[in-house]
Short mmCIF file of C-alpha atoms in Angstrom, two decimals:
data_model
loop_
_atom_site.label_atom_id
_atom_site.label_comp_id
_atom_site.label_asym_id
_atom_site.label_seq_id
_atom_site.Cartn_x
_atom_site.Cartn_y
_atom_site.Cartn_z
CA MET A 91 -0.05 0.19 -0.12
CA ASP A 92 1.56 3.59 -1.03
CA ASP A 93 1.38 6.49 1.13
CA ARG A 94 -1.92 7.84 -1.17
CA GLU A 95 -3.55 4.67 -0.42
CA LYS A 96 -2.54 4.82 3.59
CA ALA A 97 -3.75 8.40 3.49
CA ALA A 98 -7.12 7.42 1.50
CA ALA A 99 -7.87 4.54 3.99
CA SER A 100 -7.01 6.62 7.23
CA LEU A 101 -9.60 9.38 6.01
CA ALA A 102 -12.35 7.00 4.76
CA ALA A 103 -11.60 5.78 9.09
CA GLN A 104 -12.03 9.22 9.82
CA LEU A 105 -15.35 9.71 8.05
CA MET A 106 -16.51 6.69 9.65
CA GLN A 107 -16.19 7.87 13.03
CA PHE A 108 -16.92 11.48 12.50
CA GLN A 109 -20.33 9.80 11.14
CA GLY A 110 -20.63 7.92 14.56
CA ARG A 111 -20.58 11.27 16.45
CA ARG A 112 -23.91 12.23 15.14
CA TRP A 113 -25.35 9.17 16.54
CA LEU A 114 -23.42 7.53 19.37
CA ARG A 115 -23.70 10.18 22.08
CA ALA A 116 -22.99 8.73 25.60
CA GLY A 117 -25.95 8.89 27.69
CA GLU A 118 -28.30 10.08 25.11
CA VAL A 119 -31.61 8.68 23.24
CA VAL A 120 -31.05 9.78 19.83
CA GLU A 121 -33.91 9.80 17.14
CA ILE A 122 -32.07 9.06 13.70
CA GLN A 123 -33.76 10.92 10.63
CA PRO A 124 -35.16 8.94 7.70
CA VAL A 125 -33.12 10.51 5.24
CA GLU A 126 -29.75 8.94 7.40
CA TRP A 127 -31.10 5.68 7.89
CA GLU A 128 -29.23 3.85 5.03
CA ASP A 129 -26.16 5.75 6.13
CA PHE A 130 -26.42 4.80 10.17
CA CYS A 131 -27.12 0.83 9.15
CA ASP A 132 -24.14 0.91 6.98
CA TRP A 133 -22.21 2.71 9.74
CA PHE A 134 -23.83 0.42 12.49
CA THR A 135 -22.86 -2.80 10.65
CA GLN A 136 -19.33 -1.80 9.81
CA ASN A 137 -18.54 -0.95 13.61
CA TYR A 138 -20.59 -3.67 15.44
CA ARG A 139 -20.95 -6.49 13.27
CA GLY A 140 -20.50 -9.66 15.36
CA ILE A 141 -21.94 -7.60 18.47
CA LEU A 142 -24.71 -9.84 20.35
CA THR A 143 -28.49 -8.92 19.22
CA THR A 144 -31.48 -9.98 20.24
CA LEU A 145 -35.01 -8.99 18.39
CA GLN A 146 -38.04 -8.61 20.47
CA ARG A 147 -41.41 -7.16 19.14
CA ARG A 148 -44.08 -5.52 20.52
CA GLU A 149 -47.73 -5.80 18.77
CA HIS A 150 -51.24 -5.29 19.87
CA GLY A 151 -51.21 -3.94 23.22
CA ASN A 152 -48.20 -5.05 25.21
CA VAL A 153 -47.10 -8.78 23.89
CA ARG A 154 -43.77 -9.24 23.43
CA VAL A 155 -41.92 -11.91 21.15
CA ALA A 156 -38.97 -12.65 20.61
CA ARG A 157 -37.43 -13.27 17.09
CA PHE A 158 -33.86 -14.38 18.13
CA ILE A 159 -31.87 -13.85 21.54
CA ASP A 160 -28.04 -13.31 21.54
CA ARG A 161 -27.09 -13.78 17.93
CA PRO A 162 -24.00 -12.23 16.46
CA LEU A 163 -25.47 -9.10 13.90
CA GLN A 164 -23.99 -9.76 10.74
CA GLU A 165 -25.90 -6.88 8.82
CA LEU A 166 -28.43 -3.89 9.75
CA ARG A 167 -29.81 -2.69 6.71
CA ALA A 168 -32.27 0.17 5.62
CA HIS A 169 -34.03 -0.59 2.01
CA ARG A 170 -37.00 -1.43 0.18
CA LEU A 171 -38.58 -4.95 -0.53
CA GLU A 172 -38.68 -6.37 -3.82
CA ASN A 173 -42.61 -5.40 -3.15
CA ASN A 174 -41.72 -1.50 -2.63
CA VAL A 175 -42.10 -1.63 1.04
CA PRO A 176 -39.89 0.31 3.00
CA ALA A 177 -38.02 -2.19 5.61
CA VAL A 178 -35.23 -2.31 8.30
CA SER A 179 -33.70 -5.68 7.87
CA ILE A 180 -31.60 -7.07 10.66
CA THR A 181 -29.38 -10.07 10.14
CA VAL A 182 -27.66 -12.16 12.49
CA GLU A 183 -25.67 -15.66 12.69
CA GLY A 184 -27.99 -18.85 12.83
CA LYS A 185 -26.52 -22.37 13.09
CA PRO A 186 -23.50 -22.86 10.95
CA ASP A 187 -23.30 -21.69 7.63
CA SER A 188 -27.09 -20.19 8.05
CA ALA A 189 -28.16 -16.72 8.84
CA ILE A 190 -31.65 -15.48 10.46
CA LEU A 191 -33.35 -12.38 8.65
CA ALA A 192 -36.00 -10.44 10.43
CA ASP A 193 -37.56 -7.70 8.15
CA VAL A 194 -39.28 -4.65 10.16
CA THR A 195 -41.67 -3.41 7.45
CA GLY A 196 -43.02 0.00 7.19
CA PRO A 197 -40.69 1.87 9.92
CA ASP A 198 -41.56 5.22 10.88
CA ARG A 199 -38.68 6.11 13.41
CA LEU A 200 -35.34 4.93 14.27
CA THR A 201 -34.51 5.67 18.28
CA LEU A 202 -30.95 4.91 19.16
CA HIS A 203 -30.24 4.34 22.81
CA VAL A 204 -26.43 4.76 24.17
CA ASN A 205 -25.72 4.16 27.72
CA ASP A 206 -23.11 6.47 29.54
CA SER A 207 -19.98 4.74 28.06
CA GLY A 208 -20.96 5.60 24.81
CA TRP A 209 -21.97 2.06 23.73
CA PRO A 210 -25.18 1.52 22.05
CA THR A 211 -27.59 -0.71 24.16
CA ARG A 212 -30.91 -0.70 22.08
CA LEU A 213 -32.28 0.38 18.81
CA VAL A 214 -36.39 0.95 18.70
CA ILE A 215 -37.98 0.84 15.37
CA GLY A 216 -41.32 2.24 15.28
CA TYR A 217 -43.81 1.08 13.12
CA GLY A 218 -47.57 1.31 12.37
CA GLU A 219 -48.63 -1.59 14.71
CA GLY A 220 -46.22 -1.74 17.19
CA GLU A 221 -42.31 -1.53 17.62
CA ALA A 222 -39.59 -3.61 17.22
CA THR A 223 -36.46 -3.30 19.80
CA VAL A 224 -32.95 -4.77 18.61
CA LEU A 225 -31.04 -5.08 21.88
CA PHE A 226 -27.28 -4.99 21.90
CA SER A 227 -24.94 -6.85 24.57
CA GLY A 228 -21.55 -7.86 24.86
CA GLU A 229 -18.60 -6.36 22.46
CA PRO A 230 -18.23 -7.32 18.88
CA ARG A 231 -16.51 -10.46 18.35
CA PRO A 232 -12.90 -10.05 17.15
CA GLY A 233 -11.87 -10.97 13.75
CA ARG A 234 -10.64 -9.88 10.85
CA THR A 235 -12.56 -7.59 8.36
CA PHE A 236 -11.87 -8.34 4.86
CA THR A 237 -11.87 -5.63 2.24
CA ALA A 238 -12.61 -6.29 -1.55
CA ASN A 239 -8.94 -6.57 -2.18
CA SER A 240 -8.65 -9.25 0.40
CA TRP A 241 -5.68 -10.95 -1.46
CA GLY A 242 -3.68 -12.04 1.35
CA GLU A 243 -4.19 -8.96 3.57
#
């Protein structure tokens, strides 16, 4: 890697950290604006892949249903489904060589809760019939991050 590539990588890392400051404020509850959802999900996935994740849904009153409990996060994604319905999708590791995907359709708000240490503890995804709460625990699993240029890095 030459000096220009190193400088570009350093700048990209600084930008990623700067973006996180918008959302990751110690001891605060931060409402993520809809225009930021895709960027936030990309940033969160990049920085917290592997964090233990639990998904609970609350619908029709106070009935809570756990979709998965303490599974390593693979991806958090804001997008449109094939039928053009907006969704926030949470993908976690399942059994070996599989994944569990949960789509929260029709989201109308994303709220990130951060503890006093600056660590994300939960993400609340509001939608018409209720809300989904994504709980985070532990730390991301250490591991090697592979890039598009992983020829022996």
